[in-house]
Structures are given as structure tokens and as C-alpha cells.
Amino acid sequence: MAESCRELIENVLDLAIPTGLKLSPDGKSVVYSTRLKWHHRKGEHLCPSLWIAETGLQKSARKLTNGSYNDRMPQWSPDGRSIAFLSDRGKQGKACAIYLLELDANEPKAVTPAENERHIPKFEFSPDGKHIVFVSYPEKSSEFRAREEAKDDAFVWGQYWEYANLYLLSTEKRIIEPLFKKNVHVTDFAWNDDGTEIAIVTHRTPHIESKYLHGTTISTLQTASREVRKVCHVPRGVSSLTWSGSALYFLMNNTPEQDTSGLAVYSVHLFAEEYIYEKVAQGKENCASGLAKANRDILVYVEQGLEDQLRLLDGKILFRQEKRIIEFDAVFNGDRNGMMLAIAQGDLNNPTEVFSITASDEITQLSDHGNTFAGKNFGNCAFIECQTLDNKERLDGLYLIPTQHASLDGKSKKPLPTIVLIHGGPYCRITDAFDVWDPLHLLVPSLLTEGYGILIPNYRGSSGRGERFASYARSGMGVYDEPDIVAMTQYAIGQGYADRTQLVAGGWSQGGYLSFLSSVRNGAHGFGWQFRGVIAGAGITDWDSLVLTSDIGYMQAQTAGGSLWNMEKTDLRTRAGSALWEFKRASKEDRIPPMLILHGEKDERVPITQAWGFRRALDEAGLPFEFVTYPREGHFFTERKHIEDLMRRILGFVRMYLS
């Protein structure tokens, strides 16, 4: 690997990405944490810093903590005088406790036991600041630890599950007490406006699939009497629970029992005679992706095609750009005219930074984490659209053009050797951004620097286009998605972006599945071009076996088309998206190109057996491939050396097959 390219990759992996933005109650400051690009570790432990910045003051961000510990998830106290956050300071790499940092003090103090090792998924101050409520798990008992040490630890389904509970911490007395003494698993909560009640989200069990099998219950709890009342039960999961006035708001599937139908905003009015959840915003032609409470207003993060928006529930758009919003928060002082927004955002040529935005649209960059890349221009981002091959939908996507090949009209000066970069999900979409949670995207600056064009299609099943578009993923694997990759590639060729003789495809997770499928269908579309190589990372090759072995098999069954135990023996619909079932014919017709297959050995989402199967098929057929597995890694990697190796191999493969 050339030295300049190696340095570029190292700079990308060293980037601090802002996360967990929280505006102070008066809107004058914003606090946040940082993470590395793929949330990986640079050394043995995660060591992000806390940062604070003054809104409206250019590049005012400064460190609050020095990056020696895993300091994260900052929260302002209601009086704005202190910041609570999570840290492993009690036992680095193992402990998880809530710490309180007075802004006029030097050192934070633990307010929960510093050496506790149980994860705290969420915590929040009460509106008066006298308490902190948090979700956590009980510490392992001495009996359980003894069984582990003696290796007398046979697992009986359901017997040793650890249920998360809700706890109340007095910030003055440092007394902790459990709030919700039910044999259910707490996953989320939200305070009401005056702090007298808490809404609680629970699943029947702590198993990751509980919400798919048993649904989700929302209840309310009175903090004084501990009285609990059930509000509603929904057939799947909910997220972004928020309480404002007399209503609860949350995100849920457009079709509640279908996880492939996209997300919308729902509400339940608590003063009504009957608690009924109803859809109140987004979901038809766009997708809701997050909620935040600003005073008593509800702010919705919306994906509208390739545009990201921040809207109020009444539809008023506060901010919009064809760039990805990584994080956001808002404060309204008095009324909406006193609005202050904080967002984390970047684009193709600019790493993610923190910005403040006023009601008069005054935008100020507060951070400077990407200063290493200052003045660099990797390329142009062209937004493109085309018709699907079956003429049922319009597709959108990006074509990234290297600076040295970009013309004044925004197009490429000539057809370019092109990598078709297929996103995961499928419920996801890519717009202009520097930070994308996908290992192949880590190489975008390097690929552009070396002169390759990059096509990024948003195929059917992606987010940003509402319920109908997302629902193509239901039983649609191999039916709509792969033909959409073909349609977008053919369009890029026809428009003079891509060189039809110089094409490579690659992706991770769902993108890895589509890469495997593209390899066995290579050139079968009849347009006269083929991929010269395919990169498949953490991809699916057989949907039936995935449903049996994935940690979320019930959900995978919806996209696959069914689960074996609910299908007739003659029902073959799940094979439509399974590359292994098309391998024999593709091999006979000499369609399968050279392949690079990459997989983590501890992947629970897409187990490594998916890659083993395709490797066996290639090996027996005598076809060229490189098969690389990574010890200790799951679906997403955490070890820096492994990520560097991954990027080196991908870039080397692209260089080999795109001359």
C-alpha cells in the first residue's frame, strides 16, 4: 500500500466523530462525546473524551475530560451547573457508573458504585434535578460468579436471564432504589413534564428477539406512590419514547406488526377515556428516524428522499439539507423564535463536526475534529435518479466523482472505473456524508484519491421513501433489490459516469448479501456488462439457514419470505434471494467473478457459516477467491489491526480488478 494512502487510511481511522449531543437548558452550550470511525478501539480500551462548546462561537469546542477513560453519554442537569455521564473510571474496560461533573470543579465524582460492571443503557435527570433515573442490570451474584469460575455454567433457556430494571438515584443523598419491581425487561423510559410520573417501555424477556415474538408494553409509574398502570401493548418494538403534555410519542413500524414497513411517529393521549396509539406524523412518503423534546415541542428527525430534515410535529421544517444528520438536539427559550439547534454533520469532503443553528438560520461550526483534512477535496457528490427495471418506482442514489475527473457541470469528464458500493440494512439509505457506518465507506477518500468513481444505489427496501418503498423488503429478497442495483449501474453507464468494462461491486451485511447475489447473477441482466470482481463482507448466502442461526431470526424471516417451521415443504420462496441456490447454474455459465469474502468469526447477526458455505462452493468449482476471517470480531469490528487489514485487502482487490 502506498505510503500516502496508508497515511490517509490512518487519518480516517483516527477521526473523532461527535456523538451524544446535548444542549444546555439555556441553549448557550453544547456537550458531547466522541467515538472513532467504526466505534473501534485504538488501543486495548475505548477512550472517548467529553467536549463542551459555546453555541454561536466558531470552533469553541474544548475537552472536558482527557480521553483516558470511556467517558460517554453526557447529560445536563436542569440548572445547567453540572454534567452527568457514564464512565469506566472505577475499572477500566469493565466498570460502568454514572459520574457527576460540576462545571466549576476539576474532577467528576461517581454517584453510582464506581466498580459496578453492569451496562447502563440510559439515564436522565428528573425535571427538578433532585433525582436521576437509570436503566441497569443487577450485578452478578457470588453464586453465579462461583459457577462461572468452576465452569459449572450450563445454560438453561430462560433460567438465568438477567432482567434490566429501573432505578431511582437521589443526587443529594446518593441513595439508589429500584423503581419497577416487575419480572419484565425495561428497555426505555421518559419523564413527564413535572417529574411526577415516568413512562416505561418493557419486553417480556431480555432476549433480543422478545419484541419480535411477544411485542412491547408501555406503562406509566407514579414516582411517589409507585403505582403502575398499563398504557398499551404493541406487536413489535418502539423507540425514541418521549413524553410531552398529556401525550406519549414514539417511533414504530408503519404497519405495527411488520418490521419491513418503515418508521412513523405515533402517540398515545393519556387523558383519553381509552388509551389508543395512533400514527400522527411521517411514514407515508418519508421516514421518521428520531425524536427529541424541545421544551414542550416534539422535534422529529426525518429522512425525505436524499434530504435530512428536522421538523416539528405540525410539519414546520426547522432545518433541511441533502446531507446526513448524525446527531441532533434542540432548545426553545420562550417560544420557537428562541430556537437553538445543535447538529453533527459532514459531507463527502468534510468530516463530521458540531454546528449550532439559530432561528434566523445562522449556522456556526463549533468543533474542529477534522482539521487534518482541512483544504482537501476528494470529489463531487452527484445525486442521481433512475427508473426501476419493472417501471414501478424511481430510485435515487449517489455517484461520487474524483476531483481530478470532475467537470464544471458536476459530471465526470469520462466514464470511470467504478465500484458499486451497496449499503446494508436493508432499512437504511445513503446521502451525502463523511461518516457512514460501513467498512467499505471508510475507503471512500482513498478510492476517490486513486481516481475510482463510486456508485451508491438506494435500492427498494431502503429508508427515506416511506412505507411503500420500505415494504418491498418484505419477502422481497432477490426480487427487487438486486435488479435495482443493476438498474442504477446501467443508468450510471448510460449517463457517462461509469466505464462498463471496469466495474466492481461490494458491500457489508445486507450489502454483502447483495454482493453474493450479484456474483451469481453477474451479466444475466442482458445489458452486456459484468462485474470484474465482487467484495462480500458479513453477507448472507442462504436465507433459510440465516433464519435458523441469526440472533434476530424472527425478523430475518420477514425479509426472507418465511420461516421453515411455518412453511410447507414445497414452498421455495425463501430461495429467491439465496445466492447458493443459484450457484450451480452460474458456475456452469462461467458468470461468477473473482471474489473477496470477509467475515468476523463471532458474528451473531450473520453467522460465519454463511461465508463458509459460499467458500466451499467456490473451492469445489475451482473458482478464484480470497477468504478472510477475523477472530473475536462480530458483525462490526472493534480491533484496529483487523480494520486496517480489512481496508488494505479491499483496496488491493479494487486495484487488482479495476485497472
XYZ file of C-alpha atoms in Angstrom:
659
model
C 0.000 0.000 0.000
C 1.433 3.385 -0.979
C 2.624 5.474 1.979
C 0.273 8.383 1.219
C -2.687 6.029 1.012
C -1.704 4.333 4.283
C -1.495 7.731 5.958
C -4.924 8.693 4.610
C -6.481 5.496 5.966
C -4.848 6.036 9.363
C -6.162 9.610 9.456
C -9.684 8.379 8.689
C -9.483 5.750 11.433
C -8.135 8.337 13.901
C -11.018 10.763 13.315
C -13.064 11.713 16.374
C -16.767 11.582 15.460
C -19.104 13.696 17.653
C -21.904 11.735 19.309
C -24.496 12.223 22.053
C -25.035 15.980 21.545
C -26.881 17.717 24.410
C -27.680 21.419 24.549
C -27.630 23.163 27.930
C -31.043 24.261 29.264
C -30.331 27.872 28.239
C -29.046 26.837 24.789
C -25.726 28.596 25.295
C -23.559 25.479 25.405
C -23.474 22.012 23.919
C -21.763 18.984 25.438
C -20.957 15.796 23.562
C -18.747 12.738 23.450
C -16.731 11.341 20.567
C -16.139 7.940 19.023
C -13.773 6.564 16.432
C -14.985 5.871 12.908
C -16.309 2.313 13.325
C -16.602 2.642 17.113
C -13.367 0.680 17.213
C -10.641 0.701 19.837
C -7.339 2.409 19.129
C -5.653 0.505 21.943
C -6.927 -2.016 24.449
C -9.871 0.105 25.640
C -12.358 2.636 24.298
C -11.256 6.086 25.479
C -13.511 8.831 24.112
C -13.434 12.353 25.558
C -16.213 14.690 26.620
C -16.257 18.061 24.865
C -18.081 21.331 25.501
C -18.644 24.263 23.113
C -20.357 27.646 23.203
C -23.157 27.928 20.670
C -22.613 30.673 18.116
C -18.864 30.787 18.776
C -16.739 29.467 15.919
C -14.599 26.408 16.783
C -15.118 26.910 20.508
C -15.170 23.172 21.373
C -12.743 22.162 24.113
C -12.148 18.977 26.081
C -13.895 18.420 29.398
C -12.172 15.085 30.023
C -8.769 13.987 28.779
C -9.603 10.766 26.930
C -8.072 8.368 29.465
C -11.381 6.590 30.131
C -14.565 5.609 28.335
C -16.483 8.838 29.104
C -19.769 8.975 27.195
C -23.483 9.844 27.067
C -23.324 13.292 28.748
C -26.490 14.841 30.208
C -27.016 18.370 31.575
C -28.530 18.911 34.993
C -31.720 21.021 34.724
C -29.961 24.023 36.334
C -27.112 23.792 33.807
C -24.428 23.742 36.507
C -23.269 20.161 36.155
C -22.979 17.328 33.657
C -23.620 13.655 34.332
C -22.026 10.994 32.157
C -21.110 7.306 32.056
C -17.543 6.141 32.584
C -15.400 3.091 33.345
C -13.079 5.025 35.684
C -13.649 2.513 38.503
C -12.258 -0.431 36.499
C -11.118 0.468 33.001
C -12.720 -1.554 30.242
C -15.126 -3.259 32.677
C -16.895 -0.826 35.007
C -19.918 1.325 34.187
C -21.041 4.064 36.565
C -22.731 7.461 36.450
C -20.399 10.356 37.247
C -21.292 13.962 38.054
C -19.013 16.808 36.994
C -19.645 20.250 38.478
C -18.570 22.781 35.852
C -16.605 24.742 38.468
C -14.833 21.599 39.724
C -11.849 19.699 38.338
C -12.759 16.074 38.952
C -16.014 14.169 38.408
C -17.456 12.058 41.239
C -19.179 8.697 40.935
C -22.833 8.775 42.038
C -23.406 5.049 41.441
C -20.956 2.337 42.582
C -17.773 3.008 40.603
C -16.775 -0.651 40.206
C -20.156 -1.981 39.064
C -19.764 -3.792 35.766
C -23.339 -3.852 34.537
C -24.198 -1.742 31.493
C -26.388 1.373 31.906
C -28.222 1.803 28.585
C -29.949 5.069 29.584
C -30.176 7.637 32.385
C -31.875 11.036 32.800
C -32.242 13.762 35.399
C -35.690 14.420 36.823
C -37.072 17.818 35.744
C -36.193 19.301 39.178
C -32.696 17.794 39.151
C -33.119 16.052 42.513
C -33.032 12.558 41.064
C -31.528 10.545 38.238
C -33.435 7.596 36.849
C -31.440 4.926 35.058
C -31.810 1.508 33.476
C -29.386 -1.186 34.575
C -28.945 -4.840 35.412
C -28.308 -6.438 38.800
C -24.683 -7.278 39.479
C -23.710 -10.939 39.214
C -24.309 -12.820 42.448
C -21.434 -14.534 44.257
C -23.160 -17.855 43.497
C -23.235 -17.084 39.785
C -19.590 -15.982 39.770
C -18.609 -19.192 41.566
C -20.441 -21.272 38.943
C -18.636 -19.381 36.163
C -15.225 -19.888 37.773
C -15.910 -23.593 38.295
C -17.158 -23.840 34.711
C -20.397 -25.289 36.109
C -22.323 -22.942 33.860
C -24.676 -24.952 31.670
C -27.206 -22.577 30.105
C -30.884 -23.429 30.503
C -33.125 -21.402 28.212
C -34.831 -18.714 30.269
C -33.416 -19.814 33.635
C -30.550 -17.362 34.062
C -31.801 -14.387 32.089
C -30.867 -11.047 33.594
C -33.695 -8.525 33.512
C -32.901 -4.810 33.356
C -34.710 -2.729 35.957
C -35.396 0.956 36.502
C -33.575 2.621 39.394
C -34.033 5.962 41.174
C -30.946 7.802 42.439
C -31.133 10.732 44.845
C -28.489 13.188 43.650
C -28.194 14.676 47.155
C -28.246 11.564 49.382
C -26.724 9.165 46.800
C -29.366 6.570 47.685
C -30.383 4.120 44.929
C -33.644 2.187 44.957
C -35.387 0.016 42.341
C -38.476 1.646 40.900
C -40.179 -1.006 38.829
C -40.462 -4.338 40.647
C -41.886 -6.406 37.821
C -40.495 -9.562 36.229
C -40.094 -7.848 32.850
C -37.185 -6.293 30.973
C -37.006 -2.461 30.960
C -35.624 -1.007 27.704
C -36.581 2.700 27.760
C -38.303 5.394 29.816
C -39.334 9.076 29.715
C -40.209 11.607 32.450
C -43.401 13.643 32.259
C -43.094 17.437 32.333
C -43.339 17.899 36.116
C -41.425 14.785 37.191
C -44.324 13.086 38.945
C -44.576 10.166 36.516
C -42.340 8.078 34.290
C -43.363 6.196 31.145
C -41.653 2.813 30.869
C -41.069 0.501 27.896
C -40.767 -3.206 28.706
C -40.301 -6.535 26.954
C -41.401 -9.872 28.360
C -37.819 -11.190 28.436
C -34.326 -9.738 27.952
C -33.696 -11.880 24.879
C -33.059 -9.743 21.800
C -35.964 -11.375 19.938
C -38.561 -10.800 22.654
C -40.023 -7.741 20.923
C -40.489 -9.684 17.679
C -42.168 -12.604 19.404
C -44.023 -11.003 22.339
C -44.264 -7.313 21.408
C -43.705 -4.310 23.684
C -45.643 -2.883 26.633
C -45.752 0.800 27.585
C -46.749 1.651 31.175
C -46.643 4.680 33.460
C -45.362 4.789 37.028
C -46.100 7.428 39.674
C -42.809 8.244 41.374
C -44.396 8.935 44.778
C -46.844 6.022 45.147
C -45.079 3.606 42.743
C -48.481 2.917 41.206
C -48.160 1.349 37.747
C -50.775 1.443 35.016
C -50.571 -0.190 31.617
C -50.949 2.217 28.691
C -50.754 -0.044 25.631
C -49.173 -3.098 24.084
C -47.813 -3.067 20.534
C -46.884 -6.091 18.393
C -43.225 -5.160 17.820
C -40.667 -2.701 19.212
C -40.804 1.062 19.816
C -38.013 3.649 20.063
C -37.426 7.314 20.979
C -40.066 7.358 23.741
C -40.873 10.990 24.624
C -43.487 12.497 26.981
C -44.851 15.980 26.387
C -48.005 17.405 27.936
C -50.705 14.762 28.060
C -49.293 12.524 25.337
C -46.569 9.959 24.808
C -44.743 9.909 21.476
C -42.597 7.166 19.988
C -41.398 5.665 16.710
C -42.899 2.420 15.446
C -43.424 0.498 12.223
C -45.949 1.975 9.787
C -47.650 -1.408 9.836
C -47.155 -2.239 13.530
C -46.602 -5.983 13.076
C -44.295 -5.594 10.048
C -40.652 -4.647 10.661
C -40.165 -4.042 6.939
C -42.703 -1.211 6.645
C -40.625 1.818 7.654
C -40.987 4.052 10.714
C -43.541 6.726 11.635
C -44.360 8.834 14.712
C -47.119 7.505 16.990
C -48.788 8.985 20.050
C -50.997 7.899 22.957
C -53.129 10.501 24.746
C -53.091 9.707 28.454
C -56.173 11.741 29.400
C -58.406 9.961 26.907
C -61.062 7.514 28.095
C -59.265 4.733 26.252
C -55.554 4.502 25.549
C -55.169 4.065 21.795
C -51.920 4.504 19.911
C -52.260 6.275 16.576
C -49.961 7.421 13.815
C -49.516 11.208 13.903
C -46.629 12.089 11.577
C -44.357 10.827 8.799
C -44.199 7.390 7.248
C -46.174 7.773 4.034
C -43.609 9.389 1.722
C -40.723 9.759 4.162
C -39.337 8.080 7.280
C -39.086 9.224 10.893
C -35.648 8.447 12.306
C -35.583 10.081 15.739
C -37.406 12.275 18.269
C -36.232 14.956 20.684
C -38.123 17.113 23.159
C -37.538 20.860 22.974
C -39.392 22.429 25.910
C -42.857 21.041 25.138
C -42.422 20.759 21.391
C -41.515 17.473 19.726
C -38.736 17.595 17.150
C -38.683 14.855 14.505
C -35.631 13.796 12.516
C -36.967 12.946 9.048
C -35.399 11.252 6.040
C -37.098 12.726 2.953
C -35.523 11.074 -0.059
C -31.881 12.185 -0.022
C -32.668 15.147 2.226
C -32.403 15.116 6.020
C -34.830 17.358 7.882
C -35.616 18.469 11.426
C -39.355 19.078 11.719
C -41.915 19.852 14.365
C -44.946 17.601 14.669
C -47.102 20.222 12.955
C -44.912 19.830 9.834
C -42.854 23.013 10.174
C -39.351 22.365 8.861
C -36.643 23.919 11.025
C -33.645 22.649 9.075
C -33.110 20.756 5.815
C -30.096 19.717 3.742
C -29.109 16.939 1.369
C -26.569 15.811 3.928
C -26.813 13.229 6.676
C -27.535 14.454 10.210
C -25.538 12.211 12.552
C -26.828 13.687 15.849
C -29.194 16.500 16.876
C -30.715 18.326 19.836
C -32.851 21.444 20.304
C -33.822 24.032 22.922
C -36.597 26.626 22.614
C -36.160 29.535 25.011
C -39.586 31.078 25.466
C -41.111 30.254 22.097
C -39.999 28.827 18.766
C -38.384 32.147 17.839
C -35.836 31.446 20.560
C -34.803 28.184 18.936
C -31.297 26.796 19.175
C -30.386 23.618 17.286
C -27.236 21.566 17.591
C -26.359 19.033 14.916
C -23.416 16.838 13.977
C -22.981 16.725 10.227
C -20.367 16.345 7.491
C -20.217 15.735 3.751
C -18.057 13.982 1.177
C -15.120 16.353 1.676
C -15.623 17.449 5.279
C -15.532 15.186 8.350
C -18.418 15.329 10.811
C -18.413 18.442 13.007
C -20.772 20.024 15.542
C -22.811 23.046 14.437
C -25.235 25.381 16.173
C -28.186 26.822 14.243
C -30.387 29.723 15.339
C -33.982 30.505 14.418
C -32.632 33.006 11.867
C -30.663 30.161 10.184
C -27.294 31.372 11.429
C -25.028 28.295 11.254
C -21.795 28.155 13.264
C -19.201 25.374 13.236
C -18.323 24.673 16.859
C -15.813 21.822 16.558
C -12.695 21.160 14.508
C -12.130 17.423 14.810
C -11.416 17.017 11.099
C -8.694 19.659 10.834
C -6.306 17.044 9.401
C -8.481 17.091 6.283
C -8.746 20.882 6.006
C -8.444 22.062 2.419
C -8.713 18.562 0.934
C -11.225 17.992 -1.811
C -11.761 14.326 -2.580
C -14.570 14.645 -5.092
C -18.045 15.759 -6.135
C -21.281 14.181 -4.941
C -23.803 13.842 -7.772
C -27.409 12.997 -6.806
C -28.894 10.689 -9.424
C -32.281 9.097 -10.112
C -33.495 6.392 -12.468
C -36.476 4.148 -13.108
C -36.576 0.576 -11.825
C -36.380 -2.155 -14.461
C -40.035 -3.052 -13.824
C -41.065 0.659 -14.046
C -42.805 0.531 -10.663
C -40.594 3.024 -8.780
C -37.992 5.755 -9.084
C -34.645 5.011 -7.463
C -32.209 7.536 -6.058
C -28.546 7.300 -5.195
C -25.164 8.960 -5.341
C -22.306 8.935 -7.798
C -19.062 10.166 -6.254
C -16.673 11.650 -8.808
C -12.951 12.080 -8.043
C -11.943 15.743 -8.089
C -9.404 15.166 -10.838
C -12.134 13.743 -13.115
C -14.980 16.181 -12.314
C -16.144 18.638 -14.973
C -17.642 22.065 -14.319
C -21.192 20.786 -14.832
C -20.783 18.296 -11.967
C -20.444 15.232 -14.166
C -17.428 13.088 -14.920
C -15.088 14.079 -17.724
C -15.032 10.461 -18.879
C -16.526 7.087 -17.886
C -14.637 5.926 -14.805
C -13.609 2.579 -13.354
C -16.337 2.253 -10.738
C -17.006 0.420 -7.515
C -20.719 -0.128 -6.838
C -20.951 0.291 -3.078
C -24.082 -1.439 -1.721
C -25.373 -0.310 1.669
C -26.567 -2.573 4.487
C -29.914 -2.660 6.211
C -31.948 -3.016 4.081
C -33.778 -0.278 6.016
C -31.135 2.407 5.546
C -30.261 4.938 2.903
C -27.104 6.827 1.988
C -26.971 10.539 1.276
C -24.038 12.963 1.260
C -21.927 12.247 4.373
C -18.375 11.688 5.510
C -19.269 9.285 8.315
C -21.176 6.142 7.284
C -21.414 3.043 9.494
C -19.999 0.687 6.881
C -16.389 -0.500 6.441
C -16.331 -0.043 2.675
C -17.291 3.612 3.165
C -14.160 4.065 5.267
C -12.253 3.777 1.998
C -14.198 6.436 0.070
C -11.485 9.135 0.427
C -8.793 6.640 -0.637
C -10.785 5.323 -3.605
C -11.528 8.830 -4.857
C -7.901 9.884 -4.409
C -6.844 6.987 -6.631
C -9.304 8.012 -9.342
C -12.134 5.484 -8.934
C -15.756 6.511 -9.261
C -18.212 5.251 -6.623
C -21.863 4.426 -7.257
C -24.129 4.142 -4.185
C -27.668 2.914 -5.013
C -30.605 3.180 -2.596
C -32.477 0.061 -3.639
C -36.069 -0.870 -2.767
C -36.415 -1.669 0.923
C -34.255 1.350 1.842
C -35.403 4.114 4.175
C -36.273 7.707 3.275
C -39.140 6.979 0.894
C -41.975 5.885 3.194
C -43.962 2.742 3.817
C -44.488 1.505 0.268
C -40.812 1.731 -0.673
C -39.621 0.099 2.568
C -42.182 -2.700 2.267
C -40.528 -4.098 -0.857
C -38.122 -5.783 1.572
C -40.925 -7.971 2.926
C -40.446 -11.326 1.194
C -38.621 -9.338 -1.488
C -35.056 -10.590 -1.172
C -33.639 -11.164 -4.646
C -36.843 -9.994 -6.323
C -36.489 -6.197 -6.199
C -33.195 -5.280 -4.530
C -30.639 -6.915 -6.853
C -32.448 -5.768 -10.041
C -32.342 -2.232 -8.589
C -28.545 -2.483 -8.305
C -28.497 -3.456 -11.987
C -30.828 -0.578 -12.924
C -28.737 2.026 -11.146
C -25.477 0.651 -12.568
C -26.909 0.651 -16.092
C -28.051 4.258 -15.586
C -24.568 5.319 -14.417
C -23.111 3.695 -17.528
C -25.667 5.320 -19.826
C -25.055 8.766 -18.320
C -21.314 8.524 -18.875
C -20.335 8.174 -15.207
C -19.190 4.546 -15.163
C -16.996 2.552 -17.551
C -18.984 -0.589 -18.447
C -15.752 -2.599 -18.743
C -14.374 -1.535 -15.339
C -16.891 -2.455 -12.614
C -16.515 -3.993 -9.145
C -19.339 -4.461 -6.603
C -19.041 -4.674 -2.829
C -20.967 -4.325 0.398
C -21.291 -5.304 4.056
C -24.132 -7.114 5.851
C -27.198 -6.648 3.621
C -24.771 -5.141 1.129
C -22.678 -8.302 1.471
C -25.752 -10.425 0.719
C -26.450 -8.351 -2.407
C -22.806 -8.714 -3.413
C -23.046 -12.507 -3.190
C -26.283 -12.389 -5.206
C -24.716 -10.068 -7.783
C -21.877 -12.551 -8.239
C -24.147 -15.442 -9.249
C -26.336 -13.198 -11.459
C -23.349 -11.420 -12.966
C -24.225 -10.331 -16.515
C -27.516 -12.272 -16.595
C -29.410 -8.973 -16.963
C -28.567 -8.785 -20.680
C -27.099 -5.260 -20.713
C -23.706 -6.514 -21.855
C -21.586 -5.719 -18.816
C -20.317 -7.705 -15.842
C -18.613 -7.056 -12.531
C -14.913 -7.889 -12.776
C -14.796 -8.694 -9.071
C -17.097 -8.785 -6.033
C -16.384 -7.996 -2.366
C -18.793 -9.648 0.095
C -18.490 -8.699 3.760
C -20.601 -10.322 6.511
C -23.100 -11.333 3.833
C -25.982 -13.803 3.614
C -25.835 -16.687 1.144
C -28.820 -18.789 2.289
C -31.838 -17.196 3.968
C -33.269 -20.401 5.423
C -30.140 -21.160 7.437
C -29.859 -17.483 8.446
C -33.350 -17.557 9.979
C -32.269 -20.613 11.998
C -28.979 -19.182 13.272
C -29.129 -15.361 13.381
C -29.686 -13.639 16.727
C -32.741 -11.939 15.169
C -34.074 -14.865 13.136
C -37.739 -13.894 13.610
C -37.094 -10.545 11.917
C -34.903 -12.116 9.241
C -37.837 -14.396 8.368
C -39.892 -11.357 7.308
C -37.363 -10.331 4.694
C -36.565 -13.923 3.697
C -40.206 -14.690 2.954
C -40.911 -17.054 5.833
C -39.514 -19.374 8.476
C -39.086 -23.082 7.801
C -41.351 -24.115 10.667
C -44.225 -22.052 9.215
C -43.854 -23.131 5.579
C -44.965 -26.106 3.535
C -42.293 -28.478 2.283
C -42.940 -27.430 -1.325
C -42.680 -23.683 -0.590
C -39.418 -22.430 -2.144
C -39.918 -18.659 -1.973
C -37.065 -18.125 0.509
C -34.635 -19.300 -2.149
C -35.282 -16.210 -4.310
C -32.575 -14.247 -2.508
C -30.211 -17.102 -1.658
C -27.060 -16.951 -3.757
C -26.111 -20.564 -3.023
C -29.245 -21.834 -4.765
C -28.158 -20.022 -7.945
C -24.508 -21.062 -7.701
C -24.630 -24.271 -9.753
C -26.082 -22.676 -12.862
C -23.940 -19.535 -12.539
C -20.827 -21.689 -12.257
C -21.743 -23.691 -15.358
C -22.320 -20.471 -17.305
C -18.983 -19.035 -16.059
C -20.615 -15.919 -14.599
C -19.035 -15.792 -11.133
C -16.157 -13.275 -10.972
C -13.160 -13.381 -8.596
C -14.347 -12.770 -5.037
C -13.065 -11.320 -1.785
C -15.052 -12.722 1.166
C -14.633 -11.113 4.610
C -16.300 -12.170 7.869
C -15.979 -11.870 11.656
C -15.719 -15.239 13.374
C -18.030 -14.225 16.267
C -20.755 -12.664 14.112
C -24.159 -13.411 15.694
C -26.235 -11.328 13.261
C -24.952 -13.099 10.137
C -23.070 -16.167 11.406
C -19.840 -17.105 9.661
C -21.465 -20.314 8.380
C -22.989 -18.143 5.619
C -19.484 -17.377 4.322
C -18.256 -20.936 4.859
C -20.985 -22.258 2.569
C -20.070 -19.980 -0.324
C -16.359 -20.614 0.187
C -16.982 -24.367 -0.102
C -18.907 -23.848 -3.335
C -16.153 -21.682 -4.861
C -13.451 -24.095 -3.733
C -15.156 -27.127 -5.242
C -15.825 -25.282 -8.510
C -12.175 -24.212 -8.739
C -13.079 -20.505 -8.947
C -10.735 -17.706 -7.781
C -11.418 -16.222 -4.350
C -9.778 -14.843 -1.234
C -11.467 -15.848 2.040
C -10.501 -13.911 5.178
C -11.948 -14.361 8.664
C -11.258 -12.272 11.749
C -11.003 -13.826 15.231
C -13.020 -12.247 18.083
C -14.915 -9.931 15.704
C -18.689 -9.754 15.500
C -20.879 -8.163 12.823
C -18.991 -4.897 13.320
C -15.285 -4.912 14.110
C -13.661 -3.334 17.164
C -9.953 -4.135 16.805
C -7.889 -1.544 14.933
C -5.446 -4.014 13.350
C -8.310 -6.038 11.908
C -9.939 -2.948 10.419
C -6.643 -1.862 8.878
C -6.205 -5.342 7.387
C -9.781 -5.255 6.061
C -9.247 -1.904 4.349
C -5.895 -2.950 2.909
C -7.390 -6.081 1.367
C -10.413 -4.270 -0.073
C -8.266 -1.554 -1.636
C -5.845 -4.134 -3.021
C -8.723 -6.104 -4.563
C -10.150 -2.972 -6.212
C -6.740 -2.075 -7.615
C -6.310 -5.577 -8.995
C -9.604 -5.724 -10.868
C -10.112 -2.059 -11.818
C -7.056 -1.271 -13.910
